[in-house]
XYZ file of N, CA, C and O in Angstrom:
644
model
N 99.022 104.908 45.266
C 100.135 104.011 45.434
C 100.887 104.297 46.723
O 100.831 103.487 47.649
N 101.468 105.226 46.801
C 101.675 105.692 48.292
C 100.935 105.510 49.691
O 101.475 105.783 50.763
N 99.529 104.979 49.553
C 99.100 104.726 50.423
C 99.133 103.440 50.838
O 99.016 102.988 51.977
N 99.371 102.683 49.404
C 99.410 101.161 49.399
C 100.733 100.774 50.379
O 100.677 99.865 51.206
N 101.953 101.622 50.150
C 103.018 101.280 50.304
C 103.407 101.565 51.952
O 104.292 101.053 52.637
N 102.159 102.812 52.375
C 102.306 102.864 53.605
C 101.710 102.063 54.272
O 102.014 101.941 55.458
N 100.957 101.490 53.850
C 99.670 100.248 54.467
C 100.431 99.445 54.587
O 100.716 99.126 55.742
N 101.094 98.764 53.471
C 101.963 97.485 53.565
C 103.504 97.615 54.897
O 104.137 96.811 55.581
N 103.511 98.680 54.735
C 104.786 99.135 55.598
C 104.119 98.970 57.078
O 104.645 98.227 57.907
N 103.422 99.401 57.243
C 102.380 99.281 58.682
C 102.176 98.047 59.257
O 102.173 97.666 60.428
N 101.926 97.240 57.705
C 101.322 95.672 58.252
C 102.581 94.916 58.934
O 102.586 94.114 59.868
N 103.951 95.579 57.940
C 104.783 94.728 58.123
C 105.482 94.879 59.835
O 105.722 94.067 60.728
N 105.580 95.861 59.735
C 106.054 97.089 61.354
C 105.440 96.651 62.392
O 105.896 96.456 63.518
N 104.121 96.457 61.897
C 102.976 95.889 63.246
C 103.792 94.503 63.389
O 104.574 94.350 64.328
N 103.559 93.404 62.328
C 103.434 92.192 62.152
C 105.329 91.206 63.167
O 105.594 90.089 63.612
N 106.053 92.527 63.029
C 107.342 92.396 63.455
C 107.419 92.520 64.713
O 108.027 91.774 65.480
N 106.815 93.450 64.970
C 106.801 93.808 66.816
C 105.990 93.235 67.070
O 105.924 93.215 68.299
N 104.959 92.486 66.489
C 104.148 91.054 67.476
C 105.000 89.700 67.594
O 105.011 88.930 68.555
N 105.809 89.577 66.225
C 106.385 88.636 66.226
C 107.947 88.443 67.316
O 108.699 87.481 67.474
N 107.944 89.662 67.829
C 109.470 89.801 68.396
C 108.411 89.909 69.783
O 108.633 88.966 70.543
N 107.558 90.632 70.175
C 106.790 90.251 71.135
C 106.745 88.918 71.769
O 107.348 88.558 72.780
N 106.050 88.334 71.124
C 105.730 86.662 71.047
C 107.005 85.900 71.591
O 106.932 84.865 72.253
N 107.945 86.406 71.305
C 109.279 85.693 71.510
C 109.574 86.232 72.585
O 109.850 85.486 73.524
N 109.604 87.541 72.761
C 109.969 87.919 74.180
C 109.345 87.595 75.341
O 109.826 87.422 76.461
N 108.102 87.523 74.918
C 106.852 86.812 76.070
C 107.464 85.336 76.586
O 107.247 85.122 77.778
N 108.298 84.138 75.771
C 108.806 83.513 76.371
C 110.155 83.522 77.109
O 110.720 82.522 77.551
N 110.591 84.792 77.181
C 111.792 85.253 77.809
C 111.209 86.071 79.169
O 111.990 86.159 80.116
N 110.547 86.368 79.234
C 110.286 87.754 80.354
C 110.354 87.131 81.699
O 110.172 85.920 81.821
N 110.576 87.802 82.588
C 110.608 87.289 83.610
C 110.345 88.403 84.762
O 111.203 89.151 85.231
N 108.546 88.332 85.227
C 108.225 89.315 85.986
C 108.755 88.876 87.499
O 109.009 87.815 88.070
N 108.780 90.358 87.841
C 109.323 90.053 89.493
C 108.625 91.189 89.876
O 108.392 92.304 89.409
N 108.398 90.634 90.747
C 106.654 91.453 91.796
C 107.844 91.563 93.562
O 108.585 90.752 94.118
N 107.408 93.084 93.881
C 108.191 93.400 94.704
C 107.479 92.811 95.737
O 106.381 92.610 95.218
N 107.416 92.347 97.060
C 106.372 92.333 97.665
C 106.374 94.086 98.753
O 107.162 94.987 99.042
N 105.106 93.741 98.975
C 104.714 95.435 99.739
C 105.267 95.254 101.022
O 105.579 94.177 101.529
N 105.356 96.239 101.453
C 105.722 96.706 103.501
C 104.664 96.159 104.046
O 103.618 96.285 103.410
N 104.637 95.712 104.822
C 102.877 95.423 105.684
C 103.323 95.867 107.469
O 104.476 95.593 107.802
N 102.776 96.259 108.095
C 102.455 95.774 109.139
C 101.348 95.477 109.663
O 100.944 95.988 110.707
N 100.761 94.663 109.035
C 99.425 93.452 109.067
C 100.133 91.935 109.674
O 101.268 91.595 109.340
N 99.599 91.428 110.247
C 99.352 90.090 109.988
C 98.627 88.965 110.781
O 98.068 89.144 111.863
N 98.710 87.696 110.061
C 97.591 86.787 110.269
C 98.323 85.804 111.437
O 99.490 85.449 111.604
N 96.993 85.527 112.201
C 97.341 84.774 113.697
C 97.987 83.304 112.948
O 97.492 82.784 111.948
N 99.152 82.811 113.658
C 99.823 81.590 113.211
C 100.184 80.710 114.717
O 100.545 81.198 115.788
N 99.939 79.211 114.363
C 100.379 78.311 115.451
C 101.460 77.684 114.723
O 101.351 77.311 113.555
N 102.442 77.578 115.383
C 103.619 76.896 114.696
C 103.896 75.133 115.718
O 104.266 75.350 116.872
N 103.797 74.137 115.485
C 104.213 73.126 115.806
C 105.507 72.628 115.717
O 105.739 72.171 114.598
N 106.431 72.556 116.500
C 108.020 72.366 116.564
C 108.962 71.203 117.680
O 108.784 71.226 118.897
N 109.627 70.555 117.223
C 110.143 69.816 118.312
C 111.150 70.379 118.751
O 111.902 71.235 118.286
N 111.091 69.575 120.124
C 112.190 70.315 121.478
C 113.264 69.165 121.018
O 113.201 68.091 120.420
N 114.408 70.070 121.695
C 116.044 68.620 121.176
C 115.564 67.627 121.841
O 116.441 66.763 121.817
N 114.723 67.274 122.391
C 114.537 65.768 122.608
C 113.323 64.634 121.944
O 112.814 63.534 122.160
N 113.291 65.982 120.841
C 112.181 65.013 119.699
C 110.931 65.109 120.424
O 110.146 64.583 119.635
N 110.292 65.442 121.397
C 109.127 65.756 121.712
C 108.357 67.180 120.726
O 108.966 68.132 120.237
N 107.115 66.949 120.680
C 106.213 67.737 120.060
C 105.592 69.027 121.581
O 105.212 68.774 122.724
N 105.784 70.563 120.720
C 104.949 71.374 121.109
C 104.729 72.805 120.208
O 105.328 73.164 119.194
N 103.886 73.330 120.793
C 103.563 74.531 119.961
C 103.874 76.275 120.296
O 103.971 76.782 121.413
N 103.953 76.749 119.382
C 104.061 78.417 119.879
C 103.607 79.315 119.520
O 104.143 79.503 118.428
N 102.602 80.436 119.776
C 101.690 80.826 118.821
C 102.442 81.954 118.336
O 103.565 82.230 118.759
N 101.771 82.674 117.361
C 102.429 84.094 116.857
C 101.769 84.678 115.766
O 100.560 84.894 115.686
N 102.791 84.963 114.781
C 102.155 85.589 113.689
C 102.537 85.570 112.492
O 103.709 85.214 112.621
N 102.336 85.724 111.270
C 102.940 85.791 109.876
C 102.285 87.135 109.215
O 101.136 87.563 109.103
N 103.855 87.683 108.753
C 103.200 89.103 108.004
C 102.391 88.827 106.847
O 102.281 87.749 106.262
N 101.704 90.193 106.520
C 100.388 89.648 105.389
C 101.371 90.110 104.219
O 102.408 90.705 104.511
N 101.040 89.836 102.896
C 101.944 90.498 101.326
C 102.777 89.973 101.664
O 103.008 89.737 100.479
N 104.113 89.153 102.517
C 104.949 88.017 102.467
C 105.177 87.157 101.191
O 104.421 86.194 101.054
N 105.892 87.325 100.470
C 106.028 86.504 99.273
C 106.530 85.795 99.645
O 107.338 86.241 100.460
N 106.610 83.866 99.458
C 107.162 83.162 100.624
C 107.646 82.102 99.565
O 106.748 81.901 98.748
N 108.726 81.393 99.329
C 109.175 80.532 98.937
C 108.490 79.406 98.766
O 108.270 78.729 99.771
N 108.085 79.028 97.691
C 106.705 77.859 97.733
C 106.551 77.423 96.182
O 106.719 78.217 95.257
N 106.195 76.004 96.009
C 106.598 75.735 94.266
C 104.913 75.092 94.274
O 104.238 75.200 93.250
N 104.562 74.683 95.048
C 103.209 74.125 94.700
C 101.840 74.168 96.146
O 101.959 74.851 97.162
N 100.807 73.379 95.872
C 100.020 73.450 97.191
C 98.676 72.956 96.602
O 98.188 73.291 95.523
N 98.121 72.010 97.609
C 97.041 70.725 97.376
C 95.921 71.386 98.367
O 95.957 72.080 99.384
N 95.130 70.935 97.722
C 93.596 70.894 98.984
C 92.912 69.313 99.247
O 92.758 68.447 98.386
N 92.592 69.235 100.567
C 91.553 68.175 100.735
C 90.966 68.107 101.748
O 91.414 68.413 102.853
N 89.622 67.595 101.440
C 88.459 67.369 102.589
C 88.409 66.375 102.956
O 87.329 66.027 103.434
N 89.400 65.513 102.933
C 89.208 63.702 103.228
C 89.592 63.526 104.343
O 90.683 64.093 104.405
N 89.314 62.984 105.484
C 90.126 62.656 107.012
C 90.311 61.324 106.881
O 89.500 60.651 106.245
N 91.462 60.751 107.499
C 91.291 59.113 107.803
C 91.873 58.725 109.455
O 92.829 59.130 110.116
N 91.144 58.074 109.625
C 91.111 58.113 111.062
C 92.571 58.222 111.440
O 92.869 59.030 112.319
N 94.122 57.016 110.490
C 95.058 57.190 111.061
C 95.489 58.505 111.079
O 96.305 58.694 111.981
N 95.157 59.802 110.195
C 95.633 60.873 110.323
C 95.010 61.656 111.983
O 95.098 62.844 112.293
N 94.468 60.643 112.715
C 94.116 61.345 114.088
C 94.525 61.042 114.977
O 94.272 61.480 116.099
N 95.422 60.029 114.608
C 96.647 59.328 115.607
C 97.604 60.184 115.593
O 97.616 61.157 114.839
N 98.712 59.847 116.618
C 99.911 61.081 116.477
C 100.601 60.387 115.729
O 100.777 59.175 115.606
N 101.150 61.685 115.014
C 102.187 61.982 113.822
C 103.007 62.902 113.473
O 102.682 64.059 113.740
N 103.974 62.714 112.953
C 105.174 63.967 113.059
C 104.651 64.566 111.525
O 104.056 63.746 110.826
N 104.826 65.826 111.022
C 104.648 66.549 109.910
C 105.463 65.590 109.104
O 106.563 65.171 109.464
N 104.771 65.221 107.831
C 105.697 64.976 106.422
C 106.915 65.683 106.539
O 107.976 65.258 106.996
N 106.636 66.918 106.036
C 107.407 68.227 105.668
C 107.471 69.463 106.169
O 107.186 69.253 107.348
N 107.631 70.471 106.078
C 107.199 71.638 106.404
C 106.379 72.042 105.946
O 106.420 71.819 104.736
N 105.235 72.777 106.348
C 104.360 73.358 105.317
C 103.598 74.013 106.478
O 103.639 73.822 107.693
N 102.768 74.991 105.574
C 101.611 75.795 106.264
C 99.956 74.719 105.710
O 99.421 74.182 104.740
N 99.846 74.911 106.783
C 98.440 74.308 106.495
C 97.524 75.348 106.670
O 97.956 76.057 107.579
N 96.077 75.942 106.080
C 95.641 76.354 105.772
C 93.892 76.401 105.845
O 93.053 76.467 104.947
N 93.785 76.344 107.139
C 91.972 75.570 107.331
C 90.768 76.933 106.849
O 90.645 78.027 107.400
N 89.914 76.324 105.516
C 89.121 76.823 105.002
C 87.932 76.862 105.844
O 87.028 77.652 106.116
N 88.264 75.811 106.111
C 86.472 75.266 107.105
C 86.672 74.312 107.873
O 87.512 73.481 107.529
N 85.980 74.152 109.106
C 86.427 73.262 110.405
C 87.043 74.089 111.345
O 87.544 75.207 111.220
N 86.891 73.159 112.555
C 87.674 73.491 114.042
C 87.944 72.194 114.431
O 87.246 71.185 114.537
N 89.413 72.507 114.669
C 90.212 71.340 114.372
C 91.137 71.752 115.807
O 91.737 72.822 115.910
N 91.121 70.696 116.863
C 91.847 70.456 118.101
C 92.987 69.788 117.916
O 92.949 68.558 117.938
N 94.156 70.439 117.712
C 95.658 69.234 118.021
C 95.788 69.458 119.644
O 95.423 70.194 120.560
N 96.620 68.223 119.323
C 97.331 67.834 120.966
C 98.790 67.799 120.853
O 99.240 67.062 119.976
N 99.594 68.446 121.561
C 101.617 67.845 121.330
C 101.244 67.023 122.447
O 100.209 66.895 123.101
N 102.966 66.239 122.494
C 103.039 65.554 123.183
C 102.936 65.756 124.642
O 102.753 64.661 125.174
N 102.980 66.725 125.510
C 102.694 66.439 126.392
C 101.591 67.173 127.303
O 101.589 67.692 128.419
N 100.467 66.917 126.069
C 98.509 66.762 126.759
C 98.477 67.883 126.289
O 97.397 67.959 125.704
N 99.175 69.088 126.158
C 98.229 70.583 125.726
C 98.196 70.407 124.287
O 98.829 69.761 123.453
N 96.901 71.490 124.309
C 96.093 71.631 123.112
C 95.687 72.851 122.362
O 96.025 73.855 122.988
N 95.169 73.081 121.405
C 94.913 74.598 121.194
C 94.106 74.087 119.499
O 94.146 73.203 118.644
N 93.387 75.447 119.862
C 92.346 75.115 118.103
C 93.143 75.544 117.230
O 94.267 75.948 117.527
N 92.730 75.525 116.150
C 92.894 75.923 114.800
C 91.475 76.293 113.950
O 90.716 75.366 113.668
N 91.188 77.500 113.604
C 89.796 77.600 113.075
C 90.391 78.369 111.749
O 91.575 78.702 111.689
N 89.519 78.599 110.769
C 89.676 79.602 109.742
C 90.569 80.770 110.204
O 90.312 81.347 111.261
N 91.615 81.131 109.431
C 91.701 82.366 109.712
C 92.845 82.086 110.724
O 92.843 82.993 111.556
N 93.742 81.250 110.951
C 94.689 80.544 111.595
C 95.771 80.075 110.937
O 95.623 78.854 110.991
N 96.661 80.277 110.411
C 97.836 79.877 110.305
C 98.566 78.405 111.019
O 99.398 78.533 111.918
N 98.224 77.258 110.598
C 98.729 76.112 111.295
C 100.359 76.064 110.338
O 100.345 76.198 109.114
N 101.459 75.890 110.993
C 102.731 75.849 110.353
C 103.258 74.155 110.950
O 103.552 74.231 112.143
N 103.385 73.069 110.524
C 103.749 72.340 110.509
C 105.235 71.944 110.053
O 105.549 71.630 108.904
N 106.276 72.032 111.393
C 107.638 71.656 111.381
C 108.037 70.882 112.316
O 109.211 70.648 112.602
N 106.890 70.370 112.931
C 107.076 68.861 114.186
C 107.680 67.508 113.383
O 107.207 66.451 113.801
N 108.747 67.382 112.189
C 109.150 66.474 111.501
C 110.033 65.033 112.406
O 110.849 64.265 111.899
N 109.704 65.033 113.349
C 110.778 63.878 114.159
C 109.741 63.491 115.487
O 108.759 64.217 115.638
N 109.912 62.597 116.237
C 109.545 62.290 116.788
C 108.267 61.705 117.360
O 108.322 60.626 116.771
N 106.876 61.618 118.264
C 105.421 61.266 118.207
C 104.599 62.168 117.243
O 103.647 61.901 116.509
N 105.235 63.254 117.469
C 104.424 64.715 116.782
C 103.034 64.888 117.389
O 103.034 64.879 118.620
N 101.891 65.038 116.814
C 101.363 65.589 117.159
C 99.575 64.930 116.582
O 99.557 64.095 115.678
N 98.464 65.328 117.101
C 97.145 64.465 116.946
C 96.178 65.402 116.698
O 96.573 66.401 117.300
N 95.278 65.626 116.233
C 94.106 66.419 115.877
C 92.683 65.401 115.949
O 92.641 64.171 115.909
N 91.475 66.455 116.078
C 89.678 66.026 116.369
C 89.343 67.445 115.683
O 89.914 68.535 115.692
N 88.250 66.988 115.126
C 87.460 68.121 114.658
C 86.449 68.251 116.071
O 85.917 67.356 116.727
N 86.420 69.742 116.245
C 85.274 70.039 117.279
C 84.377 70.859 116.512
O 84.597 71.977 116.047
N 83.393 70.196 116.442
C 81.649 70.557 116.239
C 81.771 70.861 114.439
O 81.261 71.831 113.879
N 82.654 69.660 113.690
C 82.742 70.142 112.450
C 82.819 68.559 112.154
O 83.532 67.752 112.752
N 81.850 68.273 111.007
C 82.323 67.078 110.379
C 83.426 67.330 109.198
O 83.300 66.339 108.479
N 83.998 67.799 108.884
C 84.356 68.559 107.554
C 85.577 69.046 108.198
O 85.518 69.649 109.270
N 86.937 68.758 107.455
C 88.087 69.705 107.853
C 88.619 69.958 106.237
O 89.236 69.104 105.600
N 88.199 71.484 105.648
C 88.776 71.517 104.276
C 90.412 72.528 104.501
O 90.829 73.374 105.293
N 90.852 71.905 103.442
C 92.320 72.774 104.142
C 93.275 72.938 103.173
O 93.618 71.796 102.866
N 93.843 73.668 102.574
C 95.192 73.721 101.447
C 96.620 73.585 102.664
O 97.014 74.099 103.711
N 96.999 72.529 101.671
C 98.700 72.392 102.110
C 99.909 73.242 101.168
O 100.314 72.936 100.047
N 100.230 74.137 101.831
C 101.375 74.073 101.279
C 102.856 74.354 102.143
O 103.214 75.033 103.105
N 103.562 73.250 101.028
C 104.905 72.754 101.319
C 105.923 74.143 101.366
O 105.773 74.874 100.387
N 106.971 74.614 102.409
C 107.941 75.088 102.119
C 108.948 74.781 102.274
O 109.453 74.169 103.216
N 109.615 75.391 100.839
C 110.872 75.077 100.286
C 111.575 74.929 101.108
O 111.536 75.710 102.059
N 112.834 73.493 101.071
C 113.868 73.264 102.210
C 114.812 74.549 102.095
O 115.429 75.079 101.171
N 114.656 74.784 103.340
C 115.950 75.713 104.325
C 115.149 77.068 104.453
O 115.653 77.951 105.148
N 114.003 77.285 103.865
C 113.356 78.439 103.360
C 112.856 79.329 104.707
O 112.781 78.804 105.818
N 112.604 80.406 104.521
C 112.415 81.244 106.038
C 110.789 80.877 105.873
O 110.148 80.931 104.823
N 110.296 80.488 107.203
C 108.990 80.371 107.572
C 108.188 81.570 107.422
O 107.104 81.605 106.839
N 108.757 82.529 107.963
C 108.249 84.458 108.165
C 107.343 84.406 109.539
O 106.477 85.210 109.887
N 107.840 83.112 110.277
C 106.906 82.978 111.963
C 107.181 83.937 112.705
O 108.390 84.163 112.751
N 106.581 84.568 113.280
C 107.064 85.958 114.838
C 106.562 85.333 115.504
O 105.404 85.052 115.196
N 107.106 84.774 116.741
C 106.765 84.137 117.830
C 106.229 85.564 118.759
O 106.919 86.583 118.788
N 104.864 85.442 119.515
C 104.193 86.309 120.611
C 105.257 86.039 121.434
O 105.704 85.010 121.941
N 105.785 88.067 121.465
C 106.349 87.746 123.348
C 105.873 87.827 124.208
O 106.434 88.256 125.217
N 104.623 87.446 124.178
C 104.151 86.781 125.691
C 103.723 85.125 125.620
O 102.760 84.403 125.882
N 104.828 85.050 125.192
C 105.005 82.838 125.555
C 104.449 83.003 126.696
O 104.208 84.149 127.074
N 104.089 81.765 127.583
C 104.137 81.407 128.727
C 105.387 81.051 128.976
O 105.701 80.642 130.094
């Protein structure tokens, strides 16, 4: 009998701390520190000058950066008007999986974008800016949007021209 009573006591003990578990699991709220780095990945940032013209600046984004961001799309689809100039939707990092992809700002310079590139899109006003795939039929790429007012984490190279 005593064993019965410890069994049942067990089931119940277990059965309580899953059940208060369960409940807490919809309360918890993990927070992930991000790490120190001094790593990071090559970035082109696209930006307008106060006179609404389009140009670019290259640099960098630290790596482990936890970055303000609620969602993010992929697609392989091009349409030709997206090769006309255009100012960015939004802000966002664009993200090229596959392809080599040539933009132009507005006034004639150019620069690639390949894998492994950081494209940051904040040219929001003015002609903005035009892209060609070079020697790629295929431009696959994740967008993602960042949050308004949100820090980019861009280091501009000090050696601008």
């Amino acid at each position: 009998m005593k064993n019965l009573v410890k069994g049942i006591s067990l089931v119940v003990a277990f059965s309580t701390m899953n059940f208060m578990n369960a409940q807490d699991h919809d309360h918890k709220h993990i927070s992930v520190k991000a790490e120190e780095t001094t790593e990071f990945i090559p970035a082109i940032r696209l930006i307008n000058k106060p006179d609404g013209t389009c140009t670019f600046e290259k640099g960098k984004i630290p790596t482990l950066q936890h970055m303000n961001t609620s969602t993010f799309w992929m697609s392989n689809k091009t349409e030709e008007w997206e090769k006309n100039a255009h100012p960015a939707p939004r802000r966002q990092y664009v993200i090229t999986i596959k392809g080599n992809i040539k933009f132009k700002v507005t006034d004639g310079s150019t620069f690639m974008i390949k894998p492994g590139t950081v494209l940051l899109a904040e040219d929001l006003k003015g002609k903005g800016h035009s892209w060609d795939m070079v020697k790629s039929k295929v431009w696959e790429r994740l967008y993602i949007p960042i949050a308004e007012d949100a820090d980019d984490f861009f280091i501009v190279d000090k050696d601008q021209d």
